[in-house]
PDB file of C-alpha atoms in Angstrom:
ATOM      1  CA  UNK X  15      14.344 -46.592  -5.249  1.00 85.00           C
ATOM      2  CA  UNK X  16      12.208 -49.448  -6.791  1.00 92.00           C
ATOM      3  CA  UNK X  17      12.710 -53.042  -5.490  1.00 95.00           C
ATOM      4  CA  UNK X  18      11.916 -56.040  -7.903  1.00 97.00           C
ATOM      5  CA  UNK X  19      11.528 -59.810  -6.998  1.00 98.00           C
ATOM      6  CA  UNK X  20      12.427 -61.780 -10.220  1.00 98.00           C
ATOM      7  CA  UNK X  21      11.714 -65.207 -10.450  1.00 94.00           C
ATOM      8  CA  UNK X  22      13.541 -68.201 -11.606  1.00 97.00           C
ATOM      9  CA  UNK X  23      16.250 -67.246 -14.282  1.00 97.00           C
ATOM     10  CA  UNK X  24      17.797 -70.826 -15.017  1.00 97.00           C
ATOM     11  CA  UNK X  25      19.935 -70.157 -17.725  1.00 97.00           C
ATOM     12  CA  UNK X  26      17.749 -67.123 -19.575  1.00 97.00           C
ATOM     13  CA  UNK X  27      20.309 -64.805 -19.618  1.00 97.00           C
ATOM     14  CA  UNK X  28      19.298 -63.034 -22.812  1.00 96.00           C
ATOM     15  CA  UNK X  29      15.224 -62.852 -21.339  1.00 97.00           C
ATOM     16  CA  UNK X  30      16.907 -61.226 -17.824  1.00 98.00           C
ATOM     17  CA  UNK X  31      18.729 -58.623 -20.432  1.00 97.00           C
ATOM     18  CA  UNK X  32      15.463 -58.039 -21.671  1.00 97.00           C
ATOM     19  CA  UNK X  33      13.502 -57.492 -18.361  1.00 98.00           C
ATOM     20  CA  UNK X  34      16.384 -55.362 -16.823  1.00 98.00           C
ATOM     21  CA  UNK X  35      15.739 -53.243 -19.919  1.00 98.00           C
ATOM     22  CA  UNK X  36      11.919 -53.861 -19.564  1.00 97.00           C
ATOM     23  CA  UNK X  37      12.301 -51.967 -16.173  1.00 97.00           C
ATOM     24  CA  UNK X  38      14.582 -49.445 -16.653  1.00 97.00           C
ATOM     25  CA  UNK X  39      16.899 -51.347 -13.747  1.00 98.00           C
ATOM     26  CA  UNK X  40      19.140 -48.485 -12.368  1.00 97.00           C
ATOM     27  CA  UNK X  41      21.844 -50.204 -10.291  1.00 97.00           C
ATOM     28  CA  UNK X  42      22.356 -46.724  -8.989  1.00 96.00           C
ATOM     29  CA  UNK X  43      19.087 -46.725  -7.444  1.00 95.00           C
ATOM     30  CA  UNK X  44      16.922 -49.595  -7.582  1.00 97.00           C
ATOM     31  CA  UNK X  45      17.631 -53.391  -5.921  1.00 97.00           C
ATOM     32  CA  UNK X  46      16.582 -56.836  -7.251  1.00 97.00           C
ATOM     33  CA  UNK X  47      16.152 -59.817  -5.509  1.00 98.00           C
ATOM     34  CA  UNK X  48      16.050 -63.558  -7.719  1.00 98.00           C
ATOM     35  CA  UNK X  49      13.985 -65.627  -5.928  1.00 98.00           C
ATOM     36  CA  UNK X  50      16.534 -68.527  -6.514  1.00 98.00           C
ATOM     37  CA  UNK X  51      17.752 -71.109  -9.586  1.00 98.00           C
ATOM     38  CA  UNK X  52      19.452 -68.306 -11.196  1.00 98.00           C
ATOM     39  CA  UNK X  53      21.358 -71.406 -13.601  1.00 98.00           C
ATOM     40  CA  UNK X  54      21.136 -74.561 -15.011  1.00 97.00           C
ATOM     41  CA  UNK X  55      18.716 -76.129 -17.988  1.00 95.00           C
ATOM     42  CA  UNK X  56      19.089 -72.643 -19.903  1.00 95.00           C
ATOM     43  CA  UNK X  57      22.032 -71.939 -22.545  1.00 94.00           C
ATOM     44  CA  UNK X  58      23.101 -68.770 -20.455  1.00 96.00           C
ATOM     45  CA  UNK X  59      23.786 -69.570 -17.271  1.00 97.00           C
ATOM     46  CA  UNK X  60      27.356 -68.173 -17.009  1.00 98.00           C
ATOM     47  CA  UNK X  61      26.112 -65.022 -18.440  1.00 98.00           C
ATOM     48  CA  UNK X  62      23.822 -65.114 -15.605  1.00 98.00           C
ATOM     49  CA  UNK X  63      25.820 -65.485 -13.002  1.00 98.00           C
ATOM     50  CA  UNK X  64      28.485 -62.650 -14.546  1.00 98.00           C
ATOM     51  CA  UNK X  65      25.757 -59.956 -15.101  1.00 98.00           C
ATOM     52  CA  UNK X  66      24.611 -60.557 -11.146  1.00 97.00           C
ATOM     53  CA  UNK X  67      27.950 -60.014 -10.180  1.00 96.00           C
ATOM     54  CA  UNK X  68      28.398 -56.983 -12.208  1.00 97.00           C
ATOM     55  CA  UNK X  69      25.551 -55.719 -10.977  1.00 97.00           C
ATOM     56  CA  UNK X  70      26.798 -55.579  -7.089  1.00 96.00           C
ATOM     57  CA  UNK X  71      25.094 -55.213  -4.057  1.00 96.00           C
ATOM     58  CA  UNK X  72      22.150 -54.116  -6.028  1.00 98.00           C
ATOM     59  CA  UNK X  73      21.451 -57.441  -6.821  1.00 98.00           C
ATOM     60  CA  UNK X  74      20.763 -60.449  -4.581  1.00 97.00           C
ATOM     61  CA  UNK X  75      19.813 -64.011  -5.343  1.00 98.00           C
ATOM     62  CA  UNK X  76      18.525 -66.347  -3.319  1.00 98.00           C
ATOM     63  CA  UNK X  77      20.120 -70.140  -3.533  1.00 98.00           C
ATOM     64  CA  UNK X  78      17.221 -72.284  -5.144  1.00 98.00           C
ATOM     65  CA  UNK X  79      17.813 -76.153  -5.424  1.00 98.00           C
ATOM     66  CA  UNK X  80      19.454 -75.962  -9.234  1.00 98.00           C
ATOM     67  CA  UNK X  81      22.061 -73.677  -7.467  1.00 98.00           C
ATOM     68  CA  UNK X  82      23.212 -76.315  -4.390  1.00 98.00           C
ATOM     69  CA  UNK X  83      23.442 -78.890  -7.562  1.00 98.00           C
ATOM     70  CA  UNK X  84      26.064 -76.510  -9.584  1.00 98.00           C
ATOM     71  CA  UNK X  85      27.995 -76.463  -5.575  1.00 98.00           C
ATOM     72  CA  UNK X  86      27.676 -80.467  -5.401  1.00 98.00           C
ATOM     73  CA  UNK X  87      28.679 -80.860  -8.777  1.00 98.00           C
ATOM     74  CA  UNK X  88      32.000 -78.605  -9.112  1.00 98.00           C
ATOM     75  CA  UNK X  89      32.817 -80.829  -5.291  1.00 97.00           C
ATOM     76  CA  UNK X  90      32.606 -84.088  -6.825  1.00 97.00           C
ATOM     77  CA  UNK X  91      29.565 -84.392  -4.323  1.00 97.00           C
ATOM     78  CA  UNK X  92      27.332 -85.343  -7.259  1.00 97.00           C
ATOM     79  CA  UNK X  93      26.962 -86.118 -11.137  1.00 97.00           C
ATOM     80  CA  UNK X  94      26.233 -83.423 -13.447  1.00 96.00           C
ATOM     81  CA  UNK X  95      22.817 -84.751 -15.562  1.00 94.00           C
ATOM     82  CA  UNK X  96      22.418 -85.328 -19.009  1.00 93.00           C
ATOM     83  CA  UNK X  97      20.066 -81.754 -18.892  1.00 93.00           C
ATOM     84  CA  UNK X  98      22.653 -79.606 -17.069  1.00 96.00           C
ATOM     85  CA  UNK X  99      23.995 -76.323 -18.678  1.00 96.00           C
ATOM     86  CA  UNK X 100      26.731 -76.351 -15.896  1.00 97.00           C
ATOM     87  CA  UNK X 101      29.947 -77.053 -17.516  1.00 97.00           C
ATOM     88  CA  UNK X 102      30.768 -73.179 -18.927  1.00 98.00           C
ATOM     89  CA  UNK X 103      30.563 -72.453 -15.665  1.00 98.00           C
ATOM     90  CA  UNK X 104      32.841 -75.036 -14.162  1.00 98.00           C
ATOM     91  CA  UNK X 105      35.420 -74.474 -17.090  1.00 98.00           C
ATOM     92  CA  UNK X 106      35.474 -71.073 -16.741  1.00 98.00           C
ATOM     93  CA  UNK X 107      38.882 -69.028 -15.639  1.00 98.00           C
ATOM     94  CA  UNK X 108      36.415 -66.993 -12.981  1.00 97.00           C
ATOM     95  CA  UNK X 109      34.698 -70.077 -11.469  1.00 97.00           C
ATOM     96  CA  UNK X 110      35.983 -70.256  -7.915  1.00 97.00           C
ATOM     97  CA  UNK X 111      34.891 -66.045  -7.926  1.00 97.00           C
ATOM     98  CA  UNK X 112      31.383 -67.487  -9.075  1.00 98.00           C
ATOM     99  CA  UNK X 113      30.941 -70.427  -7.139  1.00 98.00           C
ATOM    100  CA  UNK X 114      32.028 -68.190  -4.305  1.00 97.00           C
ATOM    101  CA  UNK X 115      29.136 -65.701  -4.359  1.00 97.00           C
ATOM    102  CA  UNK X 116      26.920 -68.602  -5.050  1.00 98.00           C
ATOM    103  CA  UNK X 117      27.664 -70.403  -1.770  1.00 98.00           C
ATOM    104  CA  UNK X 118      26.912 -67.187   0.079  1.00 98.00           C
ATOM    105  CA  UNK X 119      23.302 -66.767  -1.515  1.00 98.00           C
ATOM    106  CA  UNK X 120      20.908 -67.051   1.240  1.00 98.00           C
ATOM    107  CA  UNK X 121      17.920 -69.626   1.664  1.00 98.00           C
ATOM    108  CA  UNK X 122      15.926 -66.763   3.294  1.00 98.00           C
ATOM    109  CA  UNK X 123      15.066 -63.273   3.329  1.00 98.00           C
ATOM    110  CA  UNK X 124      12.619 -61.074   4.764  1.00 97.00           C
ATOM    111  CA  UNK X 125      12.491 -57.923   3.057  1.00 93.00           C
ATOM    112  CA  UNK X 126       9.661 -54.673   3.025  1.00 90.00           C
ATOM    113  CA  UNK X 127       7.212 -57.207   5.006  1.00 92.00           C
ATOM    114  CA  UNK X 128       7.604 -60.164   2.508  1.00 95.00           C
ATOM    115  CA  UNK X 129       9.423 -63.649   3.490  1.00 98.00           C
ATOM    116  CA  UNK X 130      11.383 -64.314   0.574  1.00 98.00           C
ATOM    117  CA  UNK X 131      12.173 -68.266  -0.135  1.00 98.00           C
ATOM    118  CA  UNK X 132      13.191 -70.018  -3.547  1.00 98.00           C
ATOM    119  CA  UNK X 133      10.225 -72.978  -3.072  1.00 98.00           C
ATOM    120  CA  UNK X 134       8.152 -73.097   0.989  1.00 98.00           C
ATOM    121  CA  UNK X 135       7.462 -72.870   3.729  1.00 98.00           C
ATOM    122  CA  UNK X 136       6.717 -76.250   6.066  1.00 98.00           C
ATOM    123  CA  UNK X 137       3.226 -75.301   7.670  1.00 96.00           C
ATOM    124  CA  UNK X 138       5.056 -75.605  11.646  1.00 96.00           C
ATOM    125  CA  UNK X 139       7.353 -72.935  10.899  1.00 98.00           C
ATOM    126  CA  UNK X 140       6.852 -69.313  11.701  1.00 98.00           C
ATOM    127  CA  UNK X 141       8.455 -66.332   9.846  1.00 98.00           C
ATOM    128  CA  UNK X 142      11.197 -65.943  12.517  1.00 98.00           C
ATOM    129  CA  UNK X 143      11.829 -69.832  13.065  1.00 98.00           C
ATOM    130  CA  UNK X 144      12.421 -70.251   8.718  1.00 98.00           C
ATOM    131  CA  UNK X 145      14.428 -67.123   8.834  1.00 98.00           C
ATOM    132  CA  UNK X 146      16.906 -68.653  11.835  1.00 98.00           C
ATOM    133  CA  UNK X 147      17.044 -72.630  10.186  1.00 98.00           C
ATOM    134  CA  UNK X 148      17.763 -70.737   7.263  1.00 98.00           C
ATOM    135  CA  UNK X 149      20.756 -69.006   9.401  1.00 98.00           C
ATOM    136  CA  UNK X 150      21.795 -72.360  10.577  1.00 98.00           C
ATOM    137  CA  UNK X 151      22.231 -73.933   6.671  1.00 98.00           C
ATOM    138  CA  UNK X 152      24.216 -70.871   5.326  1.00 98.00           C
ATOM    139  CA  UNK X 153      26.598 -71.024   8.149  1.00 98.00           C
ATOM    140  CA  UNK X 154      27.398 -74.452   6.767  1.00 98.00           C
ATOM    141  CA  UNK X 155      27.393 -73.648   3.670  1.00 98.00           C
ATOM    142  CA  UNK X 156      29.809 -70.937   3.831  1.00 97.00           C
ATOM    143  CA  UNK X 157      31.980 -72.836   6.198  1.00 96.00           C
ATOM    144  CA  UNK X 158      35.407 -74.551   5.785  1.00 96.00           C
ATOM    145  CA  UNK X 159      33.985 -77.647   4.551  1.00 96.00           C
ATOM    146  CA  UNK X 160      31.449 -77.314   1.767  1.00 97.00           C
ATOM    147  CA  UNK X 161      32.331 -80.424   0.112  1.00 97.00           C
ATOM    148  CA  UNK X 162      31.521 -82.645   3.799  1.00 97.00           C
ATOM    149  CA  UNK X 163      28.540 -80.724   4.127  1.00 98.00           C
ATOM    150  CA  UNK X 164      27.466 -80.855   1.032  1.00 98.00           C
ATOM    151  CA  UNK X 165      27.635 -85.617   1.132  1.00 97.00           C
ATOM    152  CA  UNK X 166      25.345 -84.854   4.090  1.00 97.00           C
ATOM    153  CA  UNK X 167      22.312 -82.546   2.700  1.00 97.00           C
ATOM    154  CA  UNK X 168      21.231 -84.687  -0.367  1.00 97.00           C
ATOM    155  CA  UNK X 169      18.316 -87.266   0.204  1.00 97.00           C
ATOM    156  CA  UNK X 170      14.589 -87.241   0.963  1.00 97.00           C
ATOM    157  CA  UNK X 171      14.718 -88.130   4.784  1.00 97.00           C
ATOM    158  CA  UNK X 172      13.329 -87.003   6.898  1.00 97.00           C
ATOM    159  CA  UNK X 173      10.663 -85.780   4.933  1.00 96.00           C
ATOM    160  CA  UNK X 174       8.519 -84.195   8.161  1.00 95.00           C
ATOM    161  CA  UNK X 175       9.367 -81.723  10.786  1.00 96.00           C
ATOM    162  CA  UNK X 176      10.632 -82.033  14.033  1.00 95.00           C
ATOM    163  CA  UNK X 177      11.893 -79.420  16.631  1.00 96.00           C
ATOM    164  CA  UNK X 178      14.109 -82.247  18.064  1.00 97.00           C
ATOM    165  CA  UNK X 179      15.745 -82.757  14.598  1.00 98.00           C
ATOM    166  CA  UNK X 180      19.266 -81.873  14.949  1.00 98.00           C
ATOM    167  CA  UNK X 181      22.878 -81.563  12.924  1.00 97.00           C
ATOM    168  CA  UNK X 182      22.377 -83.213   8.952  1.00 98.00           C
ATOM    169  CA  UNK X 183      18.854 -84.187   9.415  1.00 98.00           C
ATOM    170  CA  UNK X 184      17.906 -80.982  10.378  1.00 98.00           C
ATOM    171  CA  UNK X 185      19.751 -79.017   7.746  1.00 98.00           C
ATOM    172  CA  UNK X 186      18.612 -81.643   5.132  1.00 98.00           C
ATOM    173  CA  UNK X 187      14.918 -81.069   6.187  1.00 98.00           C
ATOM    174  CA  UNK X 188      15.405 -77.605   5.899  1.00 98.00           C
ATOM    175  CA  UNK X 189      17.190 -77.323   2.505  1.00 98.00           C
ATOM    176  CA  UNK X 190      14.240 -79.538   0.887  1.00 98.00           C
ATOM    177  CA  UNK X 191      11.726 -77.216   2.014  1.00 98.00           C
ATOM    178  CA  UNK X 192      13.488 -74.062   1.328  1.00 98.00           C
ATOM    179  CA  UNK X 193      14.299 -75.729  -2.220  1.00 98.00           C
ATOM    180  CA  UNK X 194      12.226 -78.413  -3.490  1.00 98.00           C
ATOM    181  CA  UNK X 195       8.343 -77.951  -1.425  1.00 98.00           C
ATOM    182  CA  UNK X 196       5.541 -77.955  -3.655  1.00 98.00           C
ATOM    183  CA  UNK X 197       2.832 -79.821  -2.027  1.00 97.00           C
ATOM    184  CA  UNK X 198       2.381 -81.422   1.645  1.00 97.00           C
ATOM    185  CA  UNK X 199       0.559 -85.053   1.893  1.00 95.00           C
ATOM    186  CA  UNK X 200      -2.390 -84.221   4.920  1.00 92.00           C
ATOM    187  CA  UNK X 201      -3.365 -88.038   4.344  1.00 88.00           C
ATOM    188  CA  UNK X 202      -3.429 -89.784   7.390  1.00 70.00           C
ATOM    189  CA  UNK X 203      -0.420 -92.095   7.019  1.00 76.00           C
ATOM    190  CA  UNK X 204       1.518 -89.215   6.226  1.00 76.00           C
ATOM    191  CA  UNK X 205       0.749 -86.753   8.766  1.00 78.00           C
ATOM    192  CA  UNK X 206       1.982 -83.523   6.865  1.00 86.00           C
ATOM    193  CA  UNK X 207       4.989 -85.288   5.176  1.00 95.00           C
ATOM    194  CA  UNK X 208       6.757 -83.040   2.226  1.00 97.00           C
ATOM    195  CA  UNK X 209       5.786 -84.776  -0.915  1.00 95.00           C
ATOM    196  CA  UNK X 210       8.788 -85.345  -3.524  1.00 95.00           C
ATOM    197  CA  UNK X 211       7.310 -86.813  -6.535  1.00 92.00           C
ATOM    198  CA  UNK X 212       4.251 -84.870  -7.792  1.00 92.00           C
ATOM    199  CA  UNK X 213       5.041 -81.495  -9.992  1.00 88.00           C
ATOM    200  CA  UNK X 214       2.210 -81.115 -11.911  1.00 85.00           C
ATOM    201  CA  UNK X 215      -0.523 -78.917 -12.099  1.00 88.00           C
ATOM    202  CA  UNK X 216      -2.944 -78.350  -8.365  1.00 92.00           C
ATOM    203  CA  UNK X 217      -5.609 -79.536 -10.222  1.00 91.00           C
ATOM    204  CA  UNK X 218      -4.259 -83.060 -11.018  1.00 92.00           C
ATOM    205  CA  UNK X 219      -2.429 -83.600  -7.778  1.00 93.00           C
ATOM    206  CA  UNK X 220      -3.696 -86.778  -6.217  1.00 92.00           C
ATOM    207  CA  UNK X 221      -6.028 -86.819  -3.206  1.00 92.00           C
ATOM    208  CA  UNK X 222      -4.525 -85.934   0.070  1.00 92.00           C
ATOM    209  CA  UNK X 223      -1.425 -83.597  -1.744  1.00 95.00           C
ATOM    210  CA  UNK X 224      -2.442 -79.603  -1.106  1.00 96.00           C
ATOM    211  CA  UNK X 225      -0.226 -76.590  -2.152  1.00 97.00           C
ATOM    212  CA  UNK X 226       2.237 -76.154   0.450  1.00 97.00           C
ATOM    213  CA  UNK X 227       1.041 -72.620   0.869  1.00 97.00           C
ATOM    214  CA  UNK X 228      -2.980 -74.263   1.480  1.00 96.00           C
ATOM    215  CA  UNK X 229      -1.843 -76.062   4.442  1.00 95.00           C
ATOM    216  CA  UNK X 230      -3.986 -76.366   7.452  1.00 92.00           C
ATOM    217  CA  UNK X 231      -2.790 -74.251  10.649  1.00 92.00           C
ATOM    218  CA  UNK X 232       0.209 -72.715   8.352  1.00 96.00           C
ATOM    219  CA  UNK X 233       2.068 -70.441  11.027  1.00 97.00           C
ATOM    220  CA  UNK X 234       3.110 -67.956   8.387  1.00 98.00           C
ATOM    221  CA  UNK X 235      -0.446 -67.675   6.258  1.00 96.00           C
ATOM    222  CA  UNK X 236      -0.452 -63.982   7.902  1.00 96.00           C
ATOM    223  CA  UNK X 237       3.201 -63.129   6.306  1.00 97.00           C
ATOM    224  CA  UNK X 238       3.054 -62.521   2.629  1.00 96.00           C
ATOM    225  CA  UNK X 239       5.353 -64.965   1.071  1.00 98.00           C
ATOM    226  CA  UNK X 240       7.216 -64.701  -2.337  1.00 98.00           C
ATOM    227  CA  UNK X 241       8.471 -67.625  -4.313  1.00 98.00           C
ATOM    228  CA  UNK X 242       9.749 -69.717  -7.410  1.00 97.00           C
ATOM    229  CA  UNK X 243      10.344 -72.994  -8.279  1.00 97.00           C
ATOM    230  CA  UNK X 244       6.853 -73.980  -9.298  1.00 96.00           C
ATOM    231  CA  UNK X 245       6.755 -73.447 -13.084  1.00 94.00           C
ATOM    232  CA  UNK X 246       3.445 -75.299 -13.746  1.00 94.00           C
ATOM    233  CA  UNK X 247       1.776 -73.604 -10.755  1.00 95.00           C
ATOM    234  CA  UNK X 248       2.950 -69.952 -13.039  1.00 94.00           C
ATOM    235  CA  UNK X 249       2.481 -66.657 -11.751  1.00 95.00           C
ATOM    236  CA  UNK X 250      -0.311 -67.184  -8.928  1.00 95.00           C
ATOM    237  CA  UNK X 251      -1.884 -65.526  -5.596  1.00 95.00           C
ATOM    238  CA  UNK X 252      -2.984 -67.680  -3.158  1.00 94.00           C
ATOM    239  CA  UNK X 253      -3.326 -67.658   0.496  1.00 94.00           C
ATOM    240  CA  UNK X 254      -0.592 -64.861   0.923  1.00 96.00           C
ATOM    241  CA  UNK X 255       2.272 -66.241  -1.068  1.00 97.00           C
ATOM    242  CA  UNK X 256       2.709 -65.338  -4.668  1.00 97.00           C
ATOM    243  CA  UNK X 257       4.395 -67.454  -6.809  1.00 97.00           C
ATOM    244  CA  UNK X 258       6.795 -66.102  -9.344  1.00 97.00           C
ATOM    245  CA  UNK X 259       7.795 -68.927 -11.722  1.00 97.00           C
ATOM    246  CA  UNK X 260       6.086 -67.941 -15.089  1.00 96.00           C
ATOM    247  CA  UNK X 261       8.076 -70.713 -17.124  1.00 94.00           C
ATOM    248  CA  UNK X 262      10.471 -68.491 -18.407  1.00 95.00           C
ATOM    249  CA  UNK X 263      12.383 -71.712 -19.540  1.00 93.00           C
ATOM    250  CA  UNK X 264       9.544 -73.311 -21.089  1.00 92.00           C
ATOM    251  CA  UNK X 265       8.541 -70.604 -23.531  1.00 93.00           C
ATOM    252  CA  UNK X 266       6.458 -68.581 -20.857  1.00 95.00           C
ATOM    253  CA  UNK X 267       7.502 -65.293 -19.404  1.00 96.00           C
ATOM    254  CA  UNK X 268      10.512 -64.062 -16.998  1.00 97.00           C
ATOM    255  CA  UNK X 269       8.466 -61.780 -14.051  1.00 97.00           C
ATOM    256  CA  UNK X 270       9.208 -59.339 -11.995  1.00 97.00           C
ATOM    257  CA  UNK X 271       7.128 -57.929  -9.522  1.00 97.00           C
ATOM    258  CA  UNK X 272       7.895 -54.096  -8.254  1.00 95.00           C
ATOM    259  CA  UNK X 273       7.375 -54.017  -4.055  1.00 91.00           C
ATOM    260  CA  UNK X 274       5.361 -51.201  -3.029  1.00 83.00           C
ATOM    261  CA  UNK X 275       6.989 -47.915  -2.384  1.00 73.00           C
ATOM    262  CA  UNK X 276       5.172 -46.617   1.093  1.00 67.00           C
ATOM    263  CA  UNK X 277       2.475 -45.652   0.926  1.00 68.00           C
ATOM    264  CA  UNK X 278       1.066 -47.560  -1.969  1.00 71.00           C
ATOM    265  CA  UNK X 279      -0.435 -50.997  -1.150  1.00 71.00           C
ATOM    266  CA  UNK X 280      -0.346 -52.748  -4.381  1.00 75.00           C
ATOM    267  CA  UNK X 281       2.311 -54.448  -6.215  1.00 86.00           C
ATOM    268  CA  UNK X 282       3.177 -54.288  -9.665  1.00 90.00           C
ATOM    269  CA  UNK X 283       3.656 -56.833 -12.375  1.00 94.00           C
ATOM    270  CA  UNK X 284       6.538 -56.288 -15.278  1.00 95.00           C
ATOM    271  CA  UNK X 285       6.998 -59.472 -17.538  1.00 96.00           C
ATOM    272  CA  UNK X 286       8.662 -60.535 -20.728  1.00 96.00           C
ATOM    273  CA  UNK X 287       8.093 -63.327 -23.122  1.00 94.00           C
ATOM    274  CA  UNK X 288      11.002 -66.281 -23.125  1.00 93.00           C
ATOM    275  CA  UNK X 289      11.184 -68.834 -25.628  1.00 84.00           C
ATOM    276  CA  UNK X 290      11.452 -72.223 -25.160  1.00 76.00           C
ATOM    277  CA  UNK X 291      14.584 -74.007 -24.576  1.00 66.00           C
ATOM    278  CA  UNK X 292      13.605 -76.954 -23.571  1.00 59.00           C
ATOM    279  CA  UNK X 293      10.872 -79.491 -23.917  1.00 43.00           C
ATOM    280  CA  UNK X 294       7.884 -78.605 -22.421  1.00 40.00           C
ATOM    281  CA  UNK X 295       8.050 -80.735 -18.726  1.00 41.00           C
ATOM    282  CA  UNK X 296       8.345 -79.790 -14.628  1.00 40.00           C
ATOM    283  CA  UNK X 297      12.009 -78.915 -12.875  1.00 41.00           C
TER     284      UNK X 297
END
């Protein structure tokens, strides 16, 4: 059995029909986990969401921040944007099926060794403490009330950790990280606040902003990490977390990386080339 970590789809239905291919994916056999936004911005994301579910239980996905918009927006908890794909989704005579297995996507998994997240990690959290505020959010989100939950998650505040954070605050904290981290702000007004507004490039970021995965005293830096969401930090190694957004939806590649089977100790790399669908700018 061969296990594959995908990263973000968004929409590229026709580039995940090619990497499936790519791989030889045997639903029989092997298991695939998409390391979150498996819709929106691409022209396929129904298509997406369909082929998961045909797919079964040998496919997982995690829920990346793209995917809690597509909830919010079929609630009436927020406004579709002018860039959303969403609407075949939302007309179609299988939504509530869809929207269903969406809402059950988890914000965590740890899986052969690897913590498995769509965007972070904050620096304070350990492998086991991400894995159980992770717990806490999906209970919410598959609970009776999505739509109340939902009005209560969306915001920037607070925007650094507390242990004595409790009920919205502390679900809203967690969802940001688990969805939207790219870099932490070490300046010393900020004291390890999540940054919102910067998505470019490591290189450009502004002084006190470092990777979220180059943090100083970052619990999990000893637990290899796998993520998405980043697609102008691209397919990169750093500090034991691998990112896995190579742009598919800007004209770069859809990845998949192949865990190791025991015994082996490296991992490896399959990737396809995407094009473009939309202007070249961040998520």
């Amino acid at each position: 059995m061969a296990i594959y970590l995908i990263g973000d789809l968004q929409g590229c239905d026709q580039a995940f029909a090619r990497l499936l291919d790519f791989i030889a994916f045997d639903p029989a056999h092997d298991r695939l986990i998409v390391l979150g936004d498996a819709v929106n911005r691409g022209a396929g994301s129904l298509a997406v969401l369909r082929r998961l579910m045909a797919l079964g239980d040998a496919a997982q996905c995690l829920l990346g921040n793209h995917d809690l918009h597509l909830l919010a927006v079929a609630h009436g908890v927020r406004k579709a944007h002018r860039t959303d794909t969403l609407q075949p989704i939302l007309d179609a005579p299988d939504r509530d099926d869809l929207l269903d297995r969406v809402r059950h996507w988890p914000l965590a998994l740890f899986e052969h060794g690897w913590l498995l997240v769509h965007a972070g990690v904050l620096p304070q959290w350990t492998c086991e403490q991400t894995l159980q505020l992770a717990s806490e959010v999906q209970e919410q989100l598959r609970g009776p009330d999505l739509a109340g939950f939902l009005r209560e998650v969306f915001g920037n505040q607070p925007d650094r950790w507390s242990d004595m954070l409790q009920g919205p605050e502390r679900w809203r904290i967690t969802i940001n990280a688990l969805t939207r981290l790219r870099f932490i702000d070490t300046s010393a007004h900020a004291a390890g606040s999540i940054d919102f507004h910067f998505k470019q490039e490591v290189d450009r970021a502004p002084p006190g902003l470092v990777p979220w995965f180059l943090a100083p005293g970052r619990h999990t830096e000893n637990t290899p990490i796998a993520f998405g969401h980043w697609s102008t930090l691209g397919l990169h190694w750093a500090n034991n977390a691998l990112c896995l957004d190579s742009g598919c939806l800007w004209g770069g590649s859809l990845t998949a990386i192949q865990l190791p089977a025991p015994g082996q100790n490296w991992l490896q790399t399959h990737a396809v080339p995407c094009q473009r669908e939309l202007k070249p700018s961040p998520l």
